[in-house]
Amino acid sequence: MAAGGGLWFLLLALHVAAAWAALPLVVNTWAFGKATETAWRVLQMGGSELDAVEKGCAQCEIDQCDGSVGYGGSPDESGETTLDAMIMDGNTMEVGAVADLRRVKNAIGVARKVIEHTKHTLLVGESASMFAVRMGFPYEDLTTSKSLSVYSEWLNQSCQPNYWKNVVPDSSKSCGPYKKTEKVICKEDWTSSQRRISIHNHDTIGMIVIGESGTVASGTSTNGAVHKIAGRVGDSPIAGAGAYADSTAGGAAATGDGDIMMRFLPSYQAVEYMRMGTDPTVACQKVISRIQKYAPKFFGAVICANTTGSYGAACSKTPGFTQFHFMVYSPSLSQPSEQVVDCI
C-alpha cells in the first residue's frame, strides 16, 4: 500500500507539474503572430501580464493588422477612423477602456491609463481623446490614402452596405441624409451581419495572457465596423463582451459582429463556464451556440483559456467562414503557433 500510495502521489505531482508547465500562456485572435511574439517577449523580460496584453495589442495597432486594428482602416460613414480598446486585470477586476477614440493611435495604451490614473472604467469620444493628450499621447491623423480610397469607393456605390434601417430615403439605395420613417419595423434581421461584414475584415485583436502563477489579463483593440454610423461602439471595449479576465477562473476574448455578440456577454459567460470546470474549448462552443439560437448565421469567434494553461476556441459557421485561426505561445513552443478550429 505504501509503495502504491507513493506512486499515486508521484503521478499526481507529475500531473500538476505538467499542467503548470503550460504557463505562461499567450492566446490571441486571428493569425496575428507578431502581436503574440511581442506579448511573449514582454513576459520573458519580466513584464506583467497587463504589460504583455498592452504591448501585444499595441503591436497590432502599429502594424494595422488586416486593416481592422489601428489607424488607417475601417472608416465610418463620414470617412473617419476611430478606435475602441479595453484592458482588464484579472487580479483586481479593474478595467480601462476607450471607445470612439479620435486622432490618437495607441488606443490600448490610453485604455491602460484609464486604469492607472482614473476611478472610471470607460471614456468615450472627443473627451477620451482629450484625456489621452493629458496623459501624454500625441494627436495624430488616423486617415490614410487607403482608408480614403475605401471611403470613396463606398460613396460611389451609393453607400452600400450600411447600418441604417427604418429611414427615408431607402438606405439600401441611397446615401441619405436619412430621416426616420413613420412606421418602424422592430424585428431584427439577424442575417444582416452576414451581408455587412466581410470575413476578410477580421475587425479585432483579442488577447489573453496568463502568467506563471495563473494571473490573468485580457484586452482588445479595433477600429470597428467598416462604414459604421458615427459614434457607434461595438463589443470590443465592453468588459464581458469584447474580453474578460478573472484570475480565479481564466480569460476569454471575442471577435466578429460586435453589434450582435455584445448582447450576450460571451467573454464573461465563457469565463463563468470555465469557473464551473468546463473545458475551455467547450466553454467557447457553448457561448457560440447560445448566440446562434437567435442569430443562426452570425459572424464571430471566441478564444478561451483557464488558469492551468488549457485553451480553446470556437466560431460560428457562415458562408466563406468555416474555420477560425488563432495564435498561441507557451513554454512548450519555440515560436508562436497558429491554431485552427472548425466552426460549428
mmCIF file of C-alpha atoms in Angstrom:
data_model
loop_
_atom_site.group_PDB
_atom_site.id
_atom_site.type_symbol
_atom_site.label_atom_id
_atom_site.label_comp_id
_atom_site.label_asym_id
_atom_site.label_seq_id
_atom_site.Cartn_x
_atom_site.Cartn_y
_atom_site.Cartn_z
ATOM 1 C CA MET A 1 0.000 0.000 0.000
ATOM 2 C CA ALA A 2 2.829 2.374 0.894
ATOM 3 C CA ALA A 3 4.537 1.794 -2.442
ATOM 4 C CA GLY A 4 1.265 2.179 -4.279
ATOM 5 C CA GLY A 5 0.487 5.359 -2.367
ATOM 6 C CA GLY A 6 3.908 6.746 -3.197
ATOM 7 C CA LEU A 7 3.359 6.023 -6.876
ATOM 8 C CA TRP A 8 -0.034 7.762 -6.766
ATOM 9 C CA PHE A 9 1.495 10.893 -5.223
ATOM 10 C CA LEU A 10 4.279 10.838 -7.806
ATOM 11 C CA LEU A 11 1.783 10.638 -10.657
ATOM 12 C CA LEU A 12 -0.255 13.442 -9.095
ATOM 13 C CA ALA A 13 2.845 15.605 -8.754
ATOM 14 C CA LEU A 14 3.790 14.949 -12.370
ATOM 15 C CA HIS A 15 0.253 15.834 -13.492
ATOM 16 C CA VAL A 16 0.328 19.115 -11.570
ATOM 17 C CA ALA A 17 3.790 19.928 -12.894
ATOM 18 C CA ALA A 18 2.678 19.207 -16.449
ATOM 19 C CA ALA A 19 -0.353 21.457 -16.033
ATOM 20 C CA TRP A 20 1.652 24.380 -14.708
ATOM 21 C CA ALA A 21 4.377 23.821 -17.304
ATOM 22 C CA ALA A 22 1.822 25.147 -19.791
ATOM 23 C CA LEU A 23 2.251 28.579 -18.222
ATOM 24 C CA PRO A 24 2.864 31.351 -19.011
ATOM 25 C CA LEU A 25 0.448 31.468 -21.924
ATOM 26 C CA VAL A 26 -0.430 33.981 -24.623
ATOM 27 C CA VAL A 27 -3.500 33.431 -26.809
ATOM 28 C CA ASN A 28 -4.902 35.897 -29.328
ATOM 29 C CA THR A 29 -7.456 36.035 -32.109
ATOM 30 C CA TRP A 30 -6.521 35.604 -35.764
ATOM 31 C CA ALA A 31 -3.092 34.879 -37.250
ATOM 32 C CA PHE A 32 -1.530 37.984 -35.721
ATOM 33 C CA GLY A 33 1.752 36.291 -34.857
ATOM 34 C CA LYS A 34 3.828 39.408 -34.332
ATOM 35 C CA ALA A 35 1.435 40.547 -31.610
ATOM 36 C CA THR A 36 1.737 37.135 -29.931
ATOM 37 C CA GLU A 37 5.513 37.293 -30.084
ATOM 38 C CA THR A 38 5.590 40.813 -28.656
ATOM 39 C CA ALA A 39 3.414 39.832 -25.690
ATOM 40 C CA TRP A 40 5.551 36.764 -25.020
ATOM 41 C CA ARG A 41 8.758 38.792 -25.155
ATOM 42 C CA VAL A 42 7.354 41.225 -22.586
ATOM 43 C CA LEU A 43 6.695 38.317 -20.209
ATOM 44 C CA GLN A 44 10.164 36.874 -20.778
ATOM 45 C CA MET A 45 11.692 40.250 -19.925
ATOM 46 C CA GLY A 46 9.865 40.325 -16.588
ATOM 47 C CA GLY A 47 6.873 42.408 -17.603
ATOM 48 C CA SER A 48 3.463 41.881 -16.055
ATOM 49 C CA GLU A 49 0.504 40.199 -17.685
ATOM 50 C CA LEU A 50 -1.084 43.640 -18.196
ATOM 51 C CA ASP A 51 2.143 44.867 -19.807
ATOM 52 C CA ALA A 52 2.069 41.897 -22.183
ATOM 53 C CA VAL A 53 -1.548 42.482 -23.194
ATOM 54 C CA GLU A 54 -0.948 46.188 -23.728
ATOM 55 C CA LYS A 55 2.210 45.772 -25.807
ATOM 56 C CA GLY A 56 0.817 42.801 -27.741
ATOM 57 C CA CYS A 57 -2.334 44.636 -28.783
ATOM 58 C CA ALA A 58 -0.330 47.804 -29.443
ATOM 59 C CA GLN A 59 1.801 45.823 -31.892
ATOM 60 C CA CYS A 60 -1.328 45.241 -33.958
ATOM 61 C CA GLU A 61 -2.192 48.921 -33.756
ATOM 62 C CA ILE A 62 1.238 49.732 -35.171
ATOM 63 C CA ASP A 63 1.061 47.019 -37.839
ATOM 64 C CA GLN A 64 -2.554 47.896 -38.763
ATOM 65 C CA CYS A 65 -3.393 44.191 -38.534
ATOM 66 C CA ASP A 66 -5.621 43.325 -41.505
ATOM 67 C CA GLY A 67 -6.672 46.961 -41.669
ATOM 68 C CA SER A 68 -9.116 46.263 -38.844
ATOM 69 C CA VAL A 69 -6.896 47.336 -35.928
ATOM 70 C CA GLY A 70 -5.282 50.722 -35.528
ATOM 71 C CA TYR A 71 -5.147 53.759 -37.771
ATOM 72 C CA GLY A 72 -5.963 53.932 -41.470
ATOM 73 C CA GLY A 73 -8.724 51.321 -41.575
ATOM 74 C CA SER A 74 -12.486 50.842 -41.249
ATOM 75 C CA PRO A 75 -13.582 54.423 -41.976
ATOM 76 C CA ASP A 76 -17.001 55.291 -40.561
ATOM 77 C CA GLU A 77 -19.765 56.739 -42.725
ATOM 78 C CA SER A 78 -18.165 60.181 -42.506
ATOM 79 C CA GLY A 79 -14.793 58.778 -43.607
ATOM 80 C CA GLU A 80 -13.083 58.973 -40.202
ATOM 81 C CA THR A 81 -11.234 56.123 -38.485
ATOM 82 C CA THR A 82 -11.974 55.882 -34.756
ATOM 83 C CA LEU A 83 -10.658 53.339 -32.255
ATOM 84 C CA ASP A 84 -12.012 51.158 -29.431
ATOM 85 C CA ALA A 85 -9.905 49.266 -26.881
ATOM 86 C CA MET A 86 -10.007 47.769 -23.402
ATOM 87 C CA ILE A 87 -7.691 46.066 -20.941
ATOM 88 C CA MET A 88 -8.628 44.079 -17.835
ATOM 89 C CA ASP A 89 -6.707 42.993 -14.739
ATOM 90 C CA GLY A 90 -7.957 39.590 -13.576
ATOM 91 C CA ASN A 91 -6.486 40.070 -10.082
ATOM 92 C CA THR A 92 -8.173 43.352 -9.179
ATOM 93 C CA MET A 93 -11.014 43.145 -11.736
ATOM 94 C CA GLU A 94 -10.111 46.685 -12.841
ATOM 95 C CA VAL A 95 -10.948 47.623 -16.429
ATOM 96 C CA GLY A 96 -9.755 50.526 -18.537
ATOM 97 C CA ALA A 97 -11.456 51.204 -21.850
ATOM 98 C CA VAL A 98 -11.867 53.828 -24.555
ATOM 99 C CA ALA A 99 -14.434 53.986 -27.332
ATOM 100 C CA ASP A 100 -14.866 56.192 -30.388
ATOM 101 C CA LEU A 101 -11.340 57.481 -29.719
ATOM 102 C CA ARG A 102 -10.354 60.081 -32.308
ATOM 103 C CA ARG A 103 -6.925 61.246 -33.535
ATOM 104 C CA VAL A 104 -4.925 59.089 -31.107
ATOM 105 C CA LYS A 105 -3.234 55.943 -32.434
ATOM 106 C CA ASN A 106 -2.381 53.978 -29.279
ATOM 107 C CA ALA A 107 -5.885 53.104 -28.080
ATOM 108 C CA ILE A 108 -4.858 50.193 -25.815
ATOM 109 C CA GLY A 109 -2.241 52.446 -24.207
ATOM 110 C CA VAL A 110 -4.894 55.056 -23.431
ATOM 111 C CA ALA A 111 -7.136 52.303 -22.007
ATOM 112 C CA ARG A 112 -4.319 51.298 -19.646
ATOM 113 C CA LYS A 113 -4.064 54.902 -18.447
ATOM 114 C CA VAL A 114 -7.789 54.839 -17.596
ATOM 115 C CA ILE A 115 -6.972 52.119 -15.041
ATOM 116 C CA GLU A 116 -3.851 53.803 -13.745
ATOM 117 C CA HIS A 117 -4.996 57.417 -13.470
ATOM 118 C CA THR A 118 -8.795 57.448 -13.069
ATOM 119 C CA LYS A 119 -11.501 55.839 -10.948
ATOM 120 C CA HIS A 120 -13.533 55.262 -14.124
ATOM 121 C CA THR A 121 -13.826 52.270 -16.460
ATOM 122 C CA LEU A 122 -14.767 53.665 -19.883
ATOM 123 C CA LEU A 123 -14.095 57.018 -21.572
ATOM 124 C CA VAL A 124 -15.583 57.860 -24.974
ATOM 125 C CA GLY A 125 -15.367 60.153 -27.967
ATOM 126 C CA GLU A 126 -13.741 63.560 -28.024
ATOM 127 C CA SER A 127 -13.444 63.551 -24.228
ATOM 128 C CA ALA A 128 -11.421 60.319 -24.390
ATOM 129 C CA SER A 129 -9.095 61.999 -26.882
ATOM 130 C CA MET A 130 -8.653 64.988 -24.560
ATOM 131 C CA PHE A 131 -7.830 62.611 -21.714
ATOM 132 C CA ALA A 132 -5.264 60.862 -23.934
ATOM 133 C CA VAL A 133 -3.493 64.145 -24.661
ATOM 134 C CA ARG A 134 -3.366 64.942 -20.936
ATOM 135 C CA MET A 135 -1.730 61.544 -20.466
ATOM 136 C CA GLY A 136 0.972 62.415 -22.987
ATOM 137 C CA PHE A 137 -0.330 60.814 -26.163
ATOM 138 C CA PRO A 138 0.035 62.984 -29.289
ATOM 139 C CA TYR A 139 -2.770 63.912 -31.641
ATOM 140 C CA GLU A 140 -2.165 62.177 -34.975
ATOM 141 C CA ASP A 141 -4.129 61.811 -38.189
ATOM 142 C CA LEU A 142 -5.687 58.315 -38.363
ATOM 143 C CA THR A 143 -6.642 58.738 -42.023
ATOM 144 C CA THR A 144 -4.505 57.204 -44.771
ATOM 145 C CA SER A 145 -4.732 57.076 -48.544
ATOM 146 C CA LYS A 146 -6.076 53.534 -48.188
ATOM 147 C CA SER A 147 -8.879 54.489 -45.820
ATOM 148 C CA LEU A 148 -9.778 57.428 -48.047
ATOM 149 C CA SER A 149 -9.923 55.062 -51.021
ATOM 150 C CA VAL A 150 -12.199 52.651 -49.153
ATOM 151 C CA TYR A 151 -14.479 55.526 -48.205
ATOM 152 C CA SER A 152 -14.569 56.974 -51.719
ATOM 153 C CA GLU A 153 -15.408 53.595 -53.251
ATOM 154 C CA TRP A 154 -18.257 53.156 -50.748
ATOM 155 C CA LEU A 155 -19.708 56.564 -51.634
ATOM 156 C CA ASN A 156 -19.556 55.668 -55.327
ATOM 157 C CA GLN A 157 -21.570 52.509 -54.546
ATOM 158 C CA SER A 158 -24.434 54.561 -53.084
ATOM 159 C CA CYS A 159 -23.113 53.891 -49.575
ATOM 160 C CA GLN A 160 -23.711 50.151 -49.744
ATOM 161 C CA PRO A 161 -23.751 48.326 -47.420
ATOM 162 C CA ASN A 162 -24.622 50.455 -44.385
ATOM 163 C CA TYR A 163 -26.157 50.119 -40.931
ATOM 164 C CA TRP A 164 -29.360 52.152 -41.253
ATOM 165 C CA LYS A 165 -32.927 50.827 -41.121
ATOM 166 C CA ASN A 166 -36.442 52.261 -40.928
ATOM 167 C CA VAL A 167 -35.357 55.505 -42.601
ATOM 168 C CA VAL A 168 -36.093 57.577 -45.691
ATOM 169 C CA PRO A 169 -34.750 57.743 -48.292
ATOM 170 C CA ASP A 170 -34.297 53.996 -48.733
ATOM 171 C CA SER A 171 -30.935 53.168 -47.115
ATOM 172 C CA SER A 172 -30.460 50.189 -49.448
ATOM 173 C CA LYS A 173 -30.294 52.538 -52.428
ATOM 174 C CA SER A 174 -29.166 55.906 -51.143
ATOM 175 C CA CYS A 175 -26.546 57.685 -49.057
ATOM 176 C CA GLY A 176 -29.074 59.876 -47.280
ATOM 177 C CA PRO A 177 -29.121 62.079 -45.226
ATOM 178 C CA TYR A 178 -31.756 59.957 -43.553
ATOM 179 C CA LYS A 179 -34.844 60.686 -41.519
ATOM 180 C CA LYS A 180 -36.929 58.247 -39.525
ATOM 181 C CA THR A 181 -39.953 56.636 -41.121
ATOM 182 C CA GLU A 182 -43.378 56.935 -39.544
ATOM 183 C CA LYS A 183 -43.732 53.153 -39.432
ATOM 184 C CA VAL A 184 -40.994 51.321 -37.569
ATOM 185 C CA ILE A 185 -40.323 47.615 -38.071
ATOM 186 C CA CYS A 186 -38.759 46.438 -34.824
ATOM 187 C CA LYS A 187 -37.951 42.863 -35.762
ATOM 188 C CA GLU A 188 -34.187 42.343 -36.096
ATOM 189 C CA ASP A 189 -32.828 40.929 -39.344
ATOM 190 C CA TRP A 190 -30.316 38.559 -37.757
ATOM 191 C CA THR A 191 -28.791 37.685 -41.138
ATOM 192 C CA SER A 192 -27.826 41.303 -41.790
ATOM 193 C CA SER A 193 -24.399 40.872 -40.216
ATOM 194 C CA GLN A 194 -23.541 38.310 -42.872
ATOM 195 C CA ARG A 195 -24.122 40.882 -45.587
ATOM 196 C CA ARG A 196 -22.497 43.782 -43.762
ATOM 197 C CA ILE A 197 -19.266 42.232 -42.552
ATOM 198 C CA SER A 198 -16.700 40.631 -44.785
ATOM 199 C CA ILE A 199 -14.893 37.673 -43.242
ATOM 200 C CA HIS A 200 -11.700 39.205 -44.569
ATOM 201 C CA ASN A 201 -12.227 42.189 -42.298
ATOM 202 C CA HIS A 202 -11.252 40.474 -39.072
ATOM 203 C CA ASP A 203 -12.136 43.524 -37.016
ATOM 204 C CA THR A 204 -10.464 42.879 -33.624
ATOM 205 C CA ILE A 205 -7.415 41.609 -31.850
ATOM 206 C CA GLY A 206 -8.448 39.993 -28.594
ATOM 207 C CA MET A 207 -5.692 38.703 -26.315
ATOM 208 C CA ILE A 208 -5.467 36.603 -23.140
ATOM 209 C CA VAL A 209 -2.245 36.427 -21.129
ATOM 210 C CA ILE A 210 -1.807 34.085 -18.165
ATOM 211 C CA GLY A 211 1.354 34.345 -16.075
ATOM 212 C CA GLU A 212 3.343 31.571 -14.425
ATOM 213 C CA SER A 213 1.327 31.919 -11.213
ATOM 214 C CA GLY A 214 -2.016 31.821 -13.025
ATOM 215 C CA THR A 215 -2.612 35.576 -13.021
ATOM 216 C CA VAL A 216 -4.900 36.538 -15.931
ATOM 217 C CA ALA A 217 -5.138 39.689 -18.044
ATOM 218 C CA SER A 218 -7.022 40.317 -21.274
ATOM 219 C CA GLY A 219 -7.559 43.077 -23.786
ATOM 220 C CA THR A 220 -8.814 44.138 -27.183
ATOM 221 C CA SER A 221 -8.165 46.750 -29.829
ATOM 222 C CA THR A 222 -10.084 47.538 -33.010
ATOM 223 C CA ASN A 223 -11.129 50.287 -35.389
ATOM 224 C CA GLY A 224 -14.616 48.823 -35.505
ATOM 225 C CA ALA A 225 -17.055 48.055 -38.279
ATOM 226 C CA VAL A 226 -16.398 49.496 -41.721
ATOM 227 C CA HIS A 227 -18.815 52.340 -42.594
ATOM 228 C CA LYS A 228 -20.350 52.270 -39.115
ATOM 229 C CA ILE A 229 -22.646 55.113 -38.133
ATOM 230 C CA ALA A 230 -20.514 57.790 -36.466
ATOM 231 C CA GLY A 231 -20.433 57.241 -32.709
ATOM 232 C CA ARG A 232 -21.086 53.506 -32.894
ATOM 233 C CA VAL A 233 -19.411 51.420 -30.203
ATOM 234 C CA GLY A 234 -19.155 47.655 -30.595
ATOM 235 C CA ASP A 235 -18.339 44.865 -28.182
ATOM 236 C CA SER A 236 -14.571 45.315 -28.049
ATOM 237 C CA PRO A 237 -14.305 47.951 -25.278
ATOM 238 C CA ILE A 238 -17.118 46.461 -23.192
ATOM 239 C CA ALA A 239 -15.969 44.288 -20.285
ATOM 240 C CA GLY A 240 -17.522 40.835 -20.533
ATOM 241 C CA ALA A 241 -18.316 41.292 -24.202
ATOM 242 C CA GLY A 242 -15.039 42.015 -26.018
ATOM 243 C CA ALA A 243 -12.904 40.369 -23.342
ATOM 244 C CA TYR A 244 -12.896 39.299 -19.705
ATOM 245 C CA ALA A 245 -10.286 38.186 -17.179
ATOM 246 C CA ASP A 246 -10.575 36.603 -13.749
ATOM 247 C CA SER A 247 -7.503 35.101 -12.098
ATOM 248 C CA THR A 248 -9.704 32.659 -10.176
ATOM 249 C CA ALA A 249 -11.020 31.100 -13.400
ATOM 250 C CA GLY A 250 -9.494 32.232 -16.712
ATOM 251 C CA GLY A 251 -9.865 34.643 -19.591
ATOM 252 C CA ALA A 252 -11.752 34.991 -22.862
ATOM 253 C CA ALA A 253 -11.923 37.353 -25.831
ATOM 254 C CA ALA A 254 -14.298 37.702 -28.760
ATOM 255 C CA THR A 255 -14.127 38.841 -32.367
ATOM 256 C CA GLY A 256 -16.773 39.268 -35.042
ATOM 257 C CA ASP A 257 -20.068 41.105 -35.345
ATOM 258 C CA GLY A 258 -19.932 43.116 -32.155
ATOM 259 C CA ASP A 259 -23.425 44.561 -32.535
ATOM 260 C CA ILE A 260 -24.806 41.061 -32.104
ATOM 261 C CA MET A 261 -22.184 39.500 -29.845
ATOM 262 C CA MET A 262 -22.189 42.228 -27.182
ATOM 263 C CA ARG A 263 -25.824 41.452 -26.377
ATOM 264 C CA PHE A 264 -24.775 38.081 -24.947
ATOM 265 C CA LEU A 265 -21.600 38.998 -22.986
ATOM 266 C CA PRO A 266 -19.825 35.956 -24.471
ATOM 267 C CA SER A 267 -16.435 36.555 -22.822
ATOM 268 C CA TYR A 268 -17.930 36.817 -19.342
ATOM 269 C CA GLN A 269 -20.125 33.778 -19.959
ATOM 270 C CA ALA A 270 -17.176 31.696 -21.198
ATOM 271 C CA VAL A 271 -15.155 32.524 -18.077
ATOM 272 C CA GLU A 272 -18.105 31.540 -15.885
ATOM 273 C CA TYR A 273 -18.351 28.204 -17.694
ATOM 274 C CA MET A 274 -14.644 27.624 -17.039
ATOM 275 C CA ARG A 275 -15.137 28.565 -13.389
ATOM 276 C CA MET A 276 -17.585 25.639 -13.174
ATOM 277 C CA GLY A 277 -14.909 23.320 -14.553
ATOM 278 C CA THR A 278 -15.900 23.363 -18.208
ATOM 279 C CA ASP A 279 -13.058 22.726 -20.650
ATOM 280 C CA PRO A 280 -12.033 25.953 -22.442
ATOM 281 C CA THR A 281 -12.927 24.623 -25.903
ATOM 282 C CA VAL A 282 -16.351 23.520 -24.698
ATOM 283 C CA ALA A 283 -16.849 26.857 -22.914
ATOM 284 C CA CYS A 284 -16.195 28.684 -26.193
ATOM 285 C CA GLN A 285 -18.539 26.373 -28.079
ATOM 286 C CA LYS A 286 -21.314 26.871 -25.546
ATOM 287 C CA VAL A 287 -21.290 30.666 -25.880
ATOM 288 C CA ILE A 288 -21.239 30.465 -29.679
ATOM 289 C CA SER A 289 -24.201 28.063 -29.626
ATOM 290 C CA ARG A 290 -26.082 30.371 -27.282
ATOM 291 C CA ILE A 291 -25.820 33.270 -29.737
ATOM 292 C CA GLN A 292 -26.736 31.012 -32.673
ATOM 293 C CA LYS A 293 -30.155 30.357 -31.124
ATOM 294 C CA TYR A 294 -31.021 33.954 -32.005
ATOM 295 C CA ALA A 295 -28.596 34.661 -34.862
ATOM 296 C CA PRO A 296 -28.003 31.333 -36.659
ATOM 297 C CA LYS A 297 -25.619 32.813 -39.229
ATOM 298 C CA PHE A 298 -23.785 35.447 -37.228
ATOM 299 C CA PHE A 299 -20.085 36.024 -37.870
ATOM 300 C CA GLY A 300 -17.929 35.596 -34.785
ATOM 301 C CA ALA A 301 -15.453 33.611 -32.714
ATOM 302 C CA VAL A 302 -14.293 33.329 -29.099
ATOM 303 C CA ILE A 303 -10.967 32.274 -27.538
ATOM 304 C CA CYS A 304 -10.801 30.864 -24.007
ATOM 305 C CA ALA A 305 -8.027 29.893 -21.557
ATOM 306 C CA ASN A 306 -8.128 28.730 -17.955
ATOM 307 C CA THR A 307 -5.637 29.253 -15.146
ATOM 308 C CA THR A 308 -3.885 25.903 -15.697
ATOM 309 C CA GLY A 309 -2.912 26.868 -19.240
ATOM 310 C CA SER A 310 -5.553 24.910 -21.124
ATOM 311 C CA TYR A 311 -7.035 26.859 -24.023
ATOM 312 C CA GLY A 312 -9.504 26.564 -26.875
ATOM 313 C CA ALA A 313 -11.613 28.449 -29.384
ATOM 314 C CA ALA A 314 -14.881 28.227 -31.284
ATOM 315 C CA CYS A 315 -16.503 30.043 -34.177
ATOM 316 C CA SER A 316 -19.878 30.335 -35.881
ATOM 317 C CA LYS A 317 -20.021 28.845 -39.374
ATOM 318 C CA THR A 318 -21.169 31.202 -42.119
ATOM 319 C CA PRO A 319 -20.690 31.037 -45.912
ATOM 320 C CA GLY A 320 -16.992 31.646 -46.531
ATOM 321 C CA PHE A 321 -16.098 31.313 -42.843
ATOM 322 C CA THR A 322 -15.762 27.670 -41.853
ATOM 323 C CA GLN A 323 -12.543 27.799 -39.838
ATOM 324 C CA PHE A 324 -11.056 30.203 -37.313
ATOM 325 C CA HIS A 325 -7.327 30.836 -36.930
ATOM 326 C CA PHE A 326 -5.804 31.978 -33.647
ATOM 327 C CA MET A 327 -2.342 32.208 -32.111
ATOM 328 C CA VAL A 328 -0.778 30.515 -29.076
ATOM 329 C CA TYR A 329 2.583 30.832 -27.321
ATOM 330 C CA SER A 330 3.551 28.673 -24.318
ATOM 331 C CA PRO A 331 6.718 27.123 -22.839
ATOM 332 C CA SER A 332 6.243 24.025 -24.986
ATOM 333 C CA LEU A 333 6.556 26.113 -28.174
ATOM 334 C CA SER A 334 9.684 27.679 -29.628
ATOM 335 C CA GLN A 335 7.679 30.278 -31.534
ATOM 336 C CA PRO A 336 4.086 31.497 -31.891
ATOM 337 C CA SER A 337 1.868 28.668 -33.092
ATOM 338 C CA GLU A 338 -1.076 29.220 -35.412
ATOM 339 C CA GLN A 339 -4.028 27.047 -34.392
ATOM 340 C CA VAL A 340 -7.179 26.283 -36.394
ATOM 341 C CA VAL A 341 -10.644 25.194 -35.300
ATOM 342 C CA ASP A 342 -13.616 24.169 -37.430
ATOM 343 C CA CYS A 343 -16.645 26.382 -36.957
ATOM 344 C CA ILE A 344 -19.879 24.986 -35.556
#
